[in-house]
Amino acid sequence: MDSLVVIGLQWGDEGKGKIIDVLSEKFDIVARFQGGSNAGHTIKIGEVTHKFRLLPSGAVRGRKVVIGNGVVVDPIVLNNEIEELKKQGIDVNILISERAQVITPFHVMLDGLQEKFKGRSKVGTTRRGIGPAYSDKITRVGLRICDLLDRDENLIEFFERFQTARIEKLYQSHVSNADLENIIRILNDLRPNIGDCGRYLYDALKKGKRILFEGAQGTLLDIDHGTYPYVTSSNCISAAASTGTGIPPFAIRDVIGVFKAYLTRVGEGPFPTEISGPVGERIQTHGREFGTVTGRSRRCGWLDLVALKYAIRLNGAKYLALTKLDVLTGINPLRVCVKYRLDGTNTDNIPAFAQDMSRVKPVYKELPGWEKPAKSWEILASEGIQSLPEEMRRYIEFIEKETDCMISIISLGPDRDETMIIRNKMPSWINDV
Ligand code: IMP
Ligand code: MG
C-alpha cells in the first residue's frame, strides 16, 4: 500500500511543512494524525507565504486532506483557515474524522491557567488548549465531533458543568466566552466533510491511491518517548499514523524523517547542545527561528546525533530530509554532537530522567564550514549534489554514515525551488508516478 509517513526527528520546526508540500505533488491524499493547532507549518510559494496551524500542508496544492481521529480539532481555527484559503482562490477538499476530540474555549482557558499554576515548572505550551483536550480524552470527559453534531445533551451538560467547576473552584477564575453553540454551528456547516476517516483511507489505499501522513511536532516532543514532562500531549512518532487515523500498521510503507542541519527548541526543557552567544544568535537570525504559532524566539543549538539516532530508531526512518543547511553558511568550524557524557561515562542514548538529560555534556566532532557559493541555492539545487561546496558535502556524508540512513532531500532555502531531491535515494515507488 502506497503510503509515506513524514515525521519530525527533533523538537518540531524541522521544516516538515515545506517537505510535505514538495512531496505532496506525488500523492493523492495528505492526512494529519496527531496534535492540533499547536503545529505551525510555513509554506512559501513565490511571493505568497501560507501559515497553517491545523490544516494539513497538502491543502495548498489542492490535494484531498484528512484530519484523523488522533487530532484535537479547534473548529474555530479550522474554519478560519479554510476561509483564508478560500479568499486566495483555493478550495479545501477535506474529510474530518467524526471521532476527533474537540478543543473548546474551556480548554484554551485551562491551558493558560494550568501553566500559571505550575509556576516555575511550566512546560511553555503554545496555549492552544492541546494538553487539556488530550487529558479530557483520556479521562473520558472530552467531546468528540460526533457528540456535538448529534448533540448528546447529557455529555454536553456534564462537560460544561465539569469545566466550569475546574476553572472556578481549582483555579479561582471565571469562565468567559465559552460558547459551545458557536462551535456546534461551525461543525454543522462542515457536516458533509465529516465522516469515518479510517475506512476512507483504507479503501483509498486498496484502490491504489497514495497517502502522505503528515506528522506535527517532533519525536523529542512525543508524550512517551520525548523529554517528559517538557513534551506535547500526543504521540508524534510514525506509529501514531496508525492509531491517529485508523489504518493498520502494515499499511505504512515508508517513513521519511525530517531534521534541520542544527537544532532548535521552543518552550522549556533540557537542550544539551544549546548555543549561547553570537553563534546561536546568528543561527536564530539567519534561520528566522521564531515560532509560527506563538512568535516566541526558538533556542538554537548544534546538531545532536545522539538525539537524531534515537529518533530514527523510534520511527523506523530509512530516508531523511535535511533542511536549512544553507543557514550554517559562514560558520567555521561546525560542531556536531556525537555522544553524551554523564557522570564521567559516555552514553549514546537519551536518558529518561529529565534531570539527567539536563546534566549530560555533549561530546563534539568539529567539521569544516563552507563559504557562500557564487551561484544561488536555487541554481545549485537544480544542478545536483556535486555542485554543492565540498565541506557541505562532507557534512552530509558524515551524517549519512553516522545514521546509516539515506539523505533523500536537501533543503537550501524556504522556496520550493531551493530543494534538491536525490532520486536514487528516494523510495523507488515514489519516483515512478
Ligand atoms: P503544547 O503542545 O502546546 O502543549 O506545548 C508543549 C510543548 O511542545 C511546548 O514546549 C511547545 O513549545 C512545544 N510545541 C508544541 N507544538 C510545537 C510545534 O509545532 N513546534 C515546536 N514546538 C512545539
Ligand atoms: Mg512549526
Tab-separated table of C-alpha atoms and ligand atoms in Angstrom:
chain	number	residue	atom	x	y	z
A	1	MET	CA	0.000	0.000	0.000
A	2	ASP	CA	1.497	3.256	-1.137
A	3	SER	CA	1.740	5.403	1.947
A	4	LEU	CA	4.521	7.512	3.369
A	5	VAL	CA	4.821	8.984	6.849
A	6	VAL	CA	6.748	12.242	7.164
A	7	ILE	CA	7.963	12.764	10.717
A	8	GLY	CA	9.910	15.398	12.623
A	9	LEU	CA	13.053	13.956	14.203
A	10	GLN	CA	13.776	16.840	16.576
A	11	TRP	CA	11.732	19.197	18.791
A	12	GLY	CA	9.446	20.268	15.941
A	13	ASP	CA	10.023	23.067	13.422
A	14	GLU	CA	12.224	20.862	11.249
A	15	GLY	CA	10.645	22.216	8.069
A	16	LYS	CA	8.114	19.405	7.612
A	17	GLY	CA	5.573	21.756	6.012
A	18	LYS	CA	7.893	22.565	3.157
A	19	ILE	CA	8.973	18.946	2.617
A	20	ILE	CA	5.345	17.794	2.652
A	21	ASP	CA	4.419	20.488	0.157
A	22	VAL	CA	7.193	19.341	-2.194
A	23	LEU	CA	6.295	15.647	-1.799
A	24	SER	CA	2.530	16.101	-1.994
A	25	GLU	CA	2.817	16.568	-5.740
A	26	LYS	CA	3.208	12.786	-5.878
A	27	PHE	CA	0.347	11.930	-3.517
A	28	ASP	CA	-3.446	11.938	-3.737
A	29	ILE	CA	-4.255	12.452	-0.064
A	30	VAL	CA	-2.463	14.203	2.808
A	31	ALA	CA	-3.569	13.222	6.318
A	32	ARG	CA	-2.779	14.544	9.774
A	33	PHE	CA	-2.928	12.116	12.697
A	34	GLN	CA	-1.984	13.948	15.918
A	35	GLY	CA	-1.567	17.325	17.547
A	36	GLY	CA	-3.784	20.279	16.809
A	37	SER	CA	-3.447	23.987	16.301
A	38	ASN	CA	-0.146	23.957	18.231
A	39	ALA	CA	1.550	22.989	14.962
A	40	GLY	CA	2.836	25.765	12.762
A	41	HIS	CA	3.573	24.945	9.176
A	42	THR	CA	5.012	27.616	6.915
A	43	ILE	CA	4.929	27.094	3.158
A	44	LYS	CA	6.354	29.686	0.801
A	45	ILE	CA	5.285	29.644	-2.835
A	46	GLY	CA	6.672	32.524	-4.855
A	47	GLU	CA	5.689	35.676	-3.030
A	48	VAL	CA	2.898	34.037	-1.025
A	49	THR	CA	3.611	32.590	2.409
A	50	HIS	CA	0.975	30.229	3.828
A	51	LYS	CA	0.894	29.589	7.547
A	52	PHE	CA	-1.205	26.728	8.890
A	53	ARG	CA	-1.779	25.569	12.392
A	54	LEU	CA	-4.310	22.815	11.841
A	55	LEU	CA	-4.892	22.144	8.137
A	56	PRO	CA	-2.627	19.549	6.511
A	57	SER	CA	0.015	21.232	4.335
A	58	GLY	CA	-1.243	19.432	1.219
A	59	ALA	CA	-4.205	21.837	1.185
A	60	VAL	CA	-2.105	24.421	-0.692
A	61	ARG	CA	-1.741	22.113	-3.689
A	62	GLY	CA	-5.458	21.391	-3.646
A	63	ARG	CA	-4.901	17.809	-2.513
A	64	LYS	CA	-7.578	15.905	-0.636
A	65	VAL	CA	-6.752	16.453	3.026
A	66	VAL	CA	-7.805	14.402	6.027
A	67	ILE	CA	-7.865	15.237	9.724
A	68	GLY	CA	-7.674	11.969	11.624
A	69	ASN	CA	-9.232	10.872	14.894
A	70	GLY	CA	-5.930	11.410	16.717
A	71	VAL	CA	-6.010	15.162	16.094
A	72	VAL	CA	-7.596	17.554	18.590
A	73	VAL	CA	-9.676	19.924	16.491
A	74	ASP	CA	-10.373	23.559	17.300
A	75	PRO	CA	-13.343	24.215	14.965
A	76	ILE	CA	-12.844	27.995	15.134
A	77	VAL	CA	-9.244	27.710	13.891
A	78	LEU	CA	-10.237	25.155	11.259
A	79	ASN	CA	-12.997	27.370	9.929
A	80	ASN	CA	-10.679	30.407	9.781
A	81	GLU	CA	-8.000	28.501	7.877
A	82	ILE	CA	-10.488	27.126	5.341
A	83	GLU	CA	-11.949	30.630	4.831
A	84	GLU	CA	-8.462	32.142	4.492
A	85	LEU	CA	-7.555	29.724	1.678
A	86	LYS	CA	-10.908	30.312	0.007
A	87	LYS	CA	-10.067	34.026	-0.181
A	88	GLN	CA	-6.905	33.086	-2.066
A	89	GLY	CA	-8.904	31.017	-4.537
A	90	ILE	CA	-8.051	27.613	-3.055
A	91	ASP	CA	-10.956	25.303	-2.234
A	92	VAL	CA	-10.197	22.928	0.601
A	93	ASN	CA	-11.281	19.368	-0.131
A	94	ILE	CA	-11.349	17.932	3.379
A	95	LEU	CA	-12.531	14.944	5.407
A	96	ILE	CA	-12.555	15.311	9.187
A	97	SER	CA	-12.869	12.320	11.479
A	98	GLU	CA	-16.135	12.232	13.417
A	99	ARG	CA	-14.143	10.638	16.235
A	100	ALA	CA	-11.682	13.518	16.682
A	101	GLN	CA	-11.799	15.323	20.033
A	102	VAL	CA	-12.890	18.960	20.024
A	103	ILE	CA	-10.867	21.781	21.562
A	104	THR	CA	-13.284	24.197	23.200
A	105	PRO	CA	-12.672	27.673	24.642
A	106	PHE	CA	-12.629	25.948	28.081
A	107	HIS	CA	-9.509	24.036	27.032
A	108	VAL	CA	-7.730	27.131	25.772
A	109	MET	CA	-8.517	28.857	29.073
A	110	LEU	CA	-7.365	25.841	31.099
A	111	ASP	CA	-4.062	25.644	29.198
A	112	GLY	CA	-3.172	29.148	30.377
A	113	LEU	CA	-4.432	28.626	33.927
A	114	GLN	CA	-2.558	25.341	34.322
A	115	GLU	CA	0.710	26.849	33.104
A	116	LYS	CA	0.312	29.747	35.515
A	117	PHE	CA	-0.468	27.346	38.364
A	118	LYS	CA	2.688	25.343	37.565
A	119	GLY	CA	4.808	28.462	38.005
A	120	ARG	CA	8.489	27.617	37.639
A	121	SER	CA	7.756	24.087	36.437
A	122	LYS	CA	5.661	25.290	33.494
A	123	VAL	CA	6.075	23.472	30.158
A	124	GLY	CA	5.966	26.583	27.996
A	125	THR	CA	2.997	25.333	25.951
A	126	THR	CA	1.577	27.073	22.896
A	127	ARG	CA	-1.594	27.777	24.966
A	128	ARG	CA	-3.915	26.386	22.309
A	129	GLY	CA	-5.702	24.006	24.667
A	130	ILE	CA	-3.836	20.927	23.442
A	131	GLY	CA	-2.908	19.396	26.820
A	132	PRO	CA	-6.340	19.918	28.439
A	133	ALA	CA	-8.131	18.485	25.366
A	134	TYR	CA	-5.985	15.345	25.287
A	135	SER	CA	-6.243	14.850	29.041
A	136	ASP	CA	-10.036	15.120	28.826
A	137	LYS	CA	-9.964	12.498	26.076
A	138	ILE	CA	-8.048	10.077	28.285
A	139	THR	CA	-10.196	10.887	31.333
A	140	ARG	CA	-13.245	10.251	29.111
A	141	VAL	CA	-14.868	13.593	29.714
A	142	GLY	CA	-13.985	15.058	26.316
A	143	LEU	CA	-16.375	15.804	23.474
A	144	ARG	CA	-15.828	14.333	20.042
A	145	ILE	CA	-17.090	15.910	16.843
A	146	CYS	CA	-19.888	13.334	16.555
A	147	ASP	CA	-21.024	14.009	20.138
A	148	LEU	CA	-21.524	17.682	19.332
A	149	LEU	CA	-23.062	17.123	15.909
A	150	ASP	CA	-25.602	14.638	17.188
A	151	ARG	CA	-25.988	16.632	20.381
A	152	ASP	CA	-25.559	14.221	23.234
A	153	GLU	CA	-27.179	16.643	25.710
A	154	ASN	CA	-26.124	14.627	28.774
A	155	LEU	CA	-22.491	14.671	27.742
A	156	ILE	CA	-22.600	18.355	26.852
A	157	GLU	CA	-24.296	19.357	30.092
A	158	PHE	CA	-21.802	17.395	32.181
A	159	PHE	CA	-18.891	18.762	30.168
A	160	GLU	CA	-19.884	22.378	30.788
A	161	ARG	CA	-20.533	21.772	34.474
A	162	PHE	CA	-17.229	19.940	34.925
A	163	GLN	CA	-15.102	22.535	33.107
A	164	THR	CA	-16.769	25.435	34.904
A	165	ALA	CA	-16.171	23.768	38.279
A	166	ARG	CA	-12.489	23.223	37.453
A	167	ILE	CA	-11.966	26.779	36.346
A	168	GLU	CA	-13.850	28.347	39.255
A	169	LYS	CA	-13.009	26.015	42.125
A	170	LEU	CA	-9.476	24.845	41.349
A	171	TYR	CA	-8.089	27.893	39.592
A	172	GLN	CA	-10.310	30.532	41.256
A	173	SER	CA	-11.025	32.064	37.868
A	174	HIS	CA	-14.186	32.640	35.895
A	175	VAL	CA	-15.435	31.366	32.556
A	176	SER	CA	-15.791	33.896	29.754
A	177	ASN	CA	-16.850	33.464	26.116
A	178	ALA	CA	-17.045	29.696	26.286
A	179	ASP	CA	-19.933	29.319	23.876
A	180	LEU	CA	-20.300	25.762	22.609
A	181	GLU	CA	-23.190	26.756	20.342
A	182	ASN	CA	-20.833	28.645	18.058
A	183	ILE	CA	-18.676	25.536	17.714
A	184	ILE	CA	-21.699	23.346	17.040
A	185	ARG	CA	-22.780	25.788	14.306
A	186	ILE	CA	-19.371	25.589	12.618
A	187	LEU	CA	-19.402	21.793	12.806
A	188	ASN	CA	-22.896	21.683	11.334
A	189	ASP	CA	-21.730	23.743	8.362
A	190	LEU	CA	-18.892	21.252	7.879
A	191	ARG	CA	-21.182	18.214	8.216
A	192	PRO	CA	-20.725	16.986	4.613
A	193	ASN	CA	-16.968	16.868	5.286
A	194	ILE	CA	-17.184	14.845	8.487
A	195	GLY	CA	-17.062	11.057	8.478
A	196	ASP	CA	-15.217	7.797	9.071
A	197	CYS	CA	-11.627	8.567	8.129
A	198	GLY	CA	-10.149	5.118	8.907
A	199	ARG	CA	-12.467	3.460	6.457
A	200	TYR	CA	-11.989	6.159	3.848
A	201	LEU	CA	-8.184	5.936	3.975
A	202	TYR	CA	-8.107	2.151	3.930
A	203	ASP	CA	-10.436	1.979	0.941
A	204	ALA	CA	-8.370	4.612	-0.848
A	205	LEU	CA	-5.162	2.618	-0.293
A	206	LYS	CA	-6.840	-0.534	-1.584
A	207	LYS	CA	-7.839	1.352	-4.729
A	208	GLY	CA	-4.198	2.294	-5.290
A	209	LYS	CA	-4.371	5.891	-4.069
A	210	ARG	CA	-1.227	7.319	-2.462
A	211	ILE	CA	-1.384	8.739	1.029
A	212	LEU	CA	1.073	11.020	2.751
A	213	PHE	CA	0.798	11.098	6.528
A	214	GLU	CA	1.891	14.454	7.895
A	215	GLY	CA	3.451	14.442	11.349
A	216	ALA	CA	3.301	17.521	13.561
A	217	GLN	CA	5.690	18.500	16.381
A	218	GLY	CA	8.649	16.113	16.579
A	219	THR	CA	9.937	12.907	18.143
A	220	LEU	CA	11.588	14.634	21.107
A	221	LEU	CA	8.191	16.167	21.966
A	222	ASP	CA	6.449	12.759	21.938
A	223	ILE	CA	4.415	12.208	25.118
A	224	ASP	CA	6.020	8.777	25.730
A	225	HIS	CA	9.424	8.974	24.073
A	226	GLY	CA	10.238	12.678	24.298
A	227	THR	CA	11.870	14.701	27.041
A	228	TYR	CA	8.978	14.339	29.500
A	229	PRO	CA	7.475	16.423	31.081
A	230	TYR	CA	8.669	19.044	28.560
A	231	VAL	CA	6.717	17.498	25.691
A	232	THR	CA	3.438	17.848	23.868
A	233	SER	CA	0.408	15.740	24.780
A	234	SER	CA	0.344	13.328	21.833
A	235	ASN	CA	2.433	10.550	20.336
A	236	CYS	CA	4.201	12.144	17.398
A	237	ILE	CA	6.211	9.165	16.152
A	238	SER	CA	5.401	7.241	12.957
A	239	ALA	CA	3.379	4.545	14.769
A	240	ALA	CA	0.818	7.217	15.659
A	241	ALA	CA	-0.140	7.486	11.972
A	242	SER	CA	-1.905	4.169	12.511
A	243	THR	CA	-3.743	4.881	15.778
A	244	GLY	CA	-4.371	8.503	14.805
A	245	THR	CA	-6.204	7.691	11.555
A	246	GLY	CA	-7.395	4.116	11.942
A	247	ILE	CA	-5.259	2.419	9.305
A	248	PRO	CA	-3.435	-0.819	10.262
A	249	PRO	CA	0.361	-0.660	10.862
A	250	PHE	CA	1.140	-2.733	7.763
A	251	ALA	CA	-0.424	-0.015	5.608
A	252	ILE	CA	2.594	2.213	6.319
A	253	ARG	CA	5.076	1.606	3.531
A	254	ASP	CA	7.925	4.023	4.256
A	255	VAL	CA	8.985	6.709	6.695
A	256	ILE	CA	10.929	9.871	5.909
A	257	GLY	CA	12.377	11.689	8.902
A	258	VAL	CA	12.882	15.444	8.636
A	259	PHE	CA	15.642	17.218	10.549
A	260	LYS	CA	17.403	20.550	10.471
A	261	ALA	CA	21.167	20.915	9.974
A	262	TYR	CA	21.180	22.315	13.522
A	263	LEU	CA	18.710	22.078	16.389
A	264	THR	CA	16.040	24.312	17.900
A	265	ARG	CA	13.558	24.106	20.707
A	266	VAL	CA	10.732	26.388	21.871
A	267	GLY	CA	9.459	26.290	25.410
A	268	GLU	CA	11.147	24.868	28.479
A	269	GLY	CA	13.186	21.711	28.965
A	270	PRO	CA	16.703	20.283	28.648
A	271	PHE	CA	18.710	21.001	25.489
A	272	PRO	CA	22.286	19.610	25.703
A	273	THR	CA	23.715	21.241	22.560
A	274	GLU	CA	22.157	24.683	23.085
A	275	ILE	CA	24.476	27.518	21.988
A	276	SER	CA	24.534	30.755	23.887
A	277	GLY	CA	26.200	33.840	22.441
A	278	PRO	CA	26.841	35.121	18.924
A	279	VAL	CA	26.785	31.790	17.022
A	280	GLY	CA	23.390	30.905	18.499
A	281	GLU	CA	22.083	34.370	17.694
A	282	ARG	CA	23.433	34.154	14.176
A	283	ILE	CA	21.595	30.880	13.557
A	284	GLN	CA	18.445	32.328	15.096
A	285	THR	CA	18.535	35.382	12.806
A	286	HIS	CA	19.639	33.641	9.593
A	287	GLY	CA	17.274	30.726	10.164
A	288	ARG	CA	14.383	33.034	11.137
A	289	GLU	CA	13.871	30.886	14.206
A	290	PHE	CA	10.731	32.449	15.584
A	291	GLY	CA	7.571	30.451	16.284
A	292	THR	CA	4.829	30.304	13.628
A	293	VAL	CA	2.101	29.932	16.237
A	294	THR	CA	3.351	31.949	19.181
A	295	GLY	CA	6.048	34.221	17.709
A	296	ARG	CA	8.419	33.144	20.504
A	297	SER	CA	12.110	33.025	19.626
A	298	ARG	CA	13.478	29.499	19.371
A	299	ARG	CA	16.509	28.338	21.331
A	300	CYS	CA	19.266	27.223	18.915
A	301	GLY	CA	21.979	24.572	19.176
A	302	TRP	CA	24.313	22.249	17.297
A	303	LEU	CA	23.096	19.125	15.540
A	304	ASP	CA	22.761	16.326	18.101
A	305	LEU	CA	23.398	12.870	16.621
A	306	VAL	CA	22.565	11.079	19.865
A	307	ALA	CA	19.057	12.522	19.735
A	308	LEU	CA	18.830	12.092	15.954
A	309	LYS	CA	19.728	8.400	16.021
A	310	TYR	CA	17.282	7.835	18.873
A	311	ALA	CA	14.530	9.449	16.776
A	312	ILE	CA	15.462	7.490	13.631
A	313	ARG	CA	15.234	4.236	15.564
A	314	LEU	CA	11.848	5.024	17.134
A	315	ASN	CA	10.336	5.996	13.797
A	316	GLY	CA	11.942	3.321	11.677
A	317	ALA	CA	13.086	6.001	9.233
A	318	LYS	CA	15.346	4.792	6.436
A	319	TYR	CA	15.120	8.029	4.475
A	320	LEU	CA	15.926	11.526	5.681
A	321	ALA	CA	15.197	15.078	4.606
A	322	LEU	CA	17.849	17.559	5.711
A	323	THR	CA	16.612	21.142	5.925
A	324	LYS	CA	18.028	24.634	6.412
A	325	LEU	CA	21.554	23.562	5.526
A	326	ASP	CA	22.123	26.999	3.962
A	327	VAL	CA	21.691	28.626	7.394
A	328	LEU	CA	25.051	27.243	8.560
A	329	THR	CA	26.919	29.033	5.759
A	330	GLY	CA	29.846	31.091	7.051
A	331	ILE	CA	30.107	29.361	10.448
A	332	ASN	CA	33.505	27.729	10.879
A	333	PRO	CA	34.135	25.242	12.353
A	334	LEU	CA	30.816	23.451	12.690
A	335	ARG	CA	30.168	21.212	15.648
A	336	VAL	CA	28.128	18.029	15.763
A	337	CYS	CA	27.381	16.171	18.997
A	338	VAL	CA	28.390	12.504	18.650
A	339	LYS	CA	27.826	11.307	22.225
A	340	TYR	CA	26.927	12.477	25.713
A	341	ARG	CA	28.949	12.273	28.900
A	342	LEU	CA	27.048	11.723	32.112
A	343	ASP	CA	28.869	11.405	35.442
A	344	GLY	CA	32.156	10.560	33.742
A	345	THR	CA	30.809	7.875	31.405
A	346	ASN	CA	29.893	8.043	27.740
A	347	THR	CA	26.369	7.344	26.604
A	348	ASP	CA	24.780	7.184	23.186
A	349	ASN	CA	21.181	7.214	24.342
A	350	ILE	CA	18.711	9.781	25.657
A	351	PRO	CA	18.302	9.427	29.425
A	352	ALA	CA	14.667	9.025	30.525
A	353	PHE	CA	15.120	11.142	33.651
A	354	ALA	CA	14.781	14.852	32.782
A	355	GLN	CA	17.317	15.916	35.403
A	356	ASP	CA	19.900	13.559	33.864
A	357	MET	CA	19.101	14.897	30.403
A	358	SER	CA	19.768	18.413	31.659
A	359	ARG	CA	23.135	17.326	33.121
A	360	VAL	CA	24.605	15.478	30.100
A	361	LYS	CA	27.620	17.116	28.466
A	362	PRO	CA	27.758	16.851	24.674
A	363	VAL	CA	30.957	15.492	23.083
A	364	TYR	CA	31.525	17.274	19.765
A	365	LYS	CA	33.191	16.458	16.497
A	366	GLU	CA	34.292	19.522	14.574
A	367	LEU	CA	33.761	19.733	10.839
A	368	PRO	CA	34.944	22.458	8.472
A	369	GLY	CA	32.323	25.042	7.464
A	370	TRP	CA	31.736	26.491	3.990
A	371	GLU	CA	31.521	29.964	2.487
A	372	LYS	CA	28.655	31.386	0.449
A	373	PRO	CA	28.864	29.895	-3.054
A	374	ALA	CA	28.889	32.156	-6.116
A	375	LYS	CA	25.690	30.648	-7.532
A	376	SER	CA	22.303	30.894	-5.834
A	377	TRP	CA	20.960	27.966	-3.801
A	378	GLU	CA	18.146	27.642	-6.318
A	379	ILE	CA	20.617	27.067	-9.162
A	380	LEU	CA	22.741	24.715	-7.060
A	381	ALA	CA	19.606	22.754	-6.113
A	382	SER	CA	18.864	22.182	-9.789
A	383	GLU	CA	22.463	21.201	-10.584
A	384	GLY	CA	22.610	18.349	-8.073
A	385	ILE	CA	24.717	17.346	-5.119
A	386	GLN	CA	28.097	17.562	-6.874
A	387	SER	CA	27.639	21.301	-7.276
A	388	LEU	CA	27.498	21.952	-3.516
A	389	PRO	CA	30.579	23.228	-1.656
A	390	GLU	CA	32.911	20.366	-0.756
A	391	GLU	CA	32.648	20.981	3.012
A	392	MET	CA	28.878	20.885	2.732
A	393	ARG	CA	29.039	17.524	1.029
A	394	ARG	CA	31.340	16.289	3.782
A	395	TYR	CA	28.787	17.410	6.392
A	396	ILE	CA	26.046	15.492	4.550
A	397	GLU	CA	28.167	12.371	4.115
A	398	PHE	CA	29.160	12.432	7.773
A	399	ILE	CA	25.505	12.397	8.851
A	400	GLU	CA	24.626	9.616	6.412
A	401	LYS	CA	27.470	7.483	7.703
A	402	GLU	CA	26.657	8.089	11.365
A	403	THR	CA	22.931	7.451	10.987
A	404	ASP	CA	23.124	4.694	8.382
A	405	CYS	CA	20.286	6.389	6.503
A	406	MET	CA	19.950	7.942	3.079
A	407	ILE	CA	19.521	11.684	2.819
A	408	SER	CA	16.904	11.827	0.073
A	409	ILE	CA	16.003	15.507	0.187
A	410	ILE	CA	18.166	18.541	0.910
A	411	SER	CA	16.538	21.899	1.504
A	412	LEU	CA	18.633	25.012	0.910
A	413	GLY	CA	16.047	27.736	1.485
A	414	PRO	CA	12.359	28.323	2.129
A	415	ASP	CA	11.279	28.239	-1.542
A	416	ARG	CA	10.019	25.167	-3.357
A	417	ASP	CA	12.785	25.643	-5.913
A	418	GLU	CA	15.509	25.618	-3.299
A	419	THR	CA	15.010	21.902	-2.765
A	420	MET	CA	17.196	19.085	-4.045
A	421	ILE	CA	15.595	15.678	-4.429
A	422	ILE	CA	18.128	12.883	-4.767
A	423	ARG	CA	16.136	10.468	-6.842
A	424	ASN	CA	18.291	7.394	-6.373
A	425	LYS	CA	17.973	7.812	-2.607
A	426	MET	CA	14.173	8.109	-2.575
A	427	PRO	CA	11.864	5.122	-2.037
A	428	SER	CA	11.629	3.954	-5.652
A	429	TRP	CA	7.809	3.674	-5.670
A	430	ILE	CA	7.550	7.400	-5.028
A	431	ASN	CA	9.615	8.259	-8.097
A	432	ASP	CA	7.502	6.316	-10.551
A	433	VAL	CA	4.360	8.355	-10.945
B	1	IMP	P1	1.697	22.190	23.644
B	1	IMP	O1	1.805	21.216	22.531
B	1	IMP	O2	1.053	23.489	23.259
B	1	IMP	O3	1.059	21.595	24.878
B	1	IMP	O4	3.183	22.589	24.083
B	1	IMP	C1	4.056	21.657	24.705
B	1	IMP	C2	5.490	21.861	24.248
B	1	IMP	O5	5.602	21.495	22.880
B	1	IMP	C3	5.986	23.306	24.323
B	1	IMP	O6	7.369	23.295	24.626
B	1	IMP	C4	5.774	23.824	22.924
B	1	IMP	O7	6.641	24.887	22.609
B	1	IMP	C5	6.107	22.571	22.108
B	1	IMP	N1	5.449	22.546	20.797
B	1	IMP	C6	4.164	22.221	20.530
B	1	IMP	N2	3.926	22.259	19.215
B	1	IMP	C7	5.086	22.586	18.623
B	1	IMP	C8	5.482	22.753	17.262
B	1	IMP	O8	4.710	22.568	16.305
B	1	IMP	N3	6.789	23.098	17.052
B	1	IMP	C9	7.655	23.251	18.068
B	1	IMP	N4	7.339	23.095	19.352
B	1	IMP	C10	6.059	22.770	19.639
B	2	MG	MG	6.436	24.644	13.473
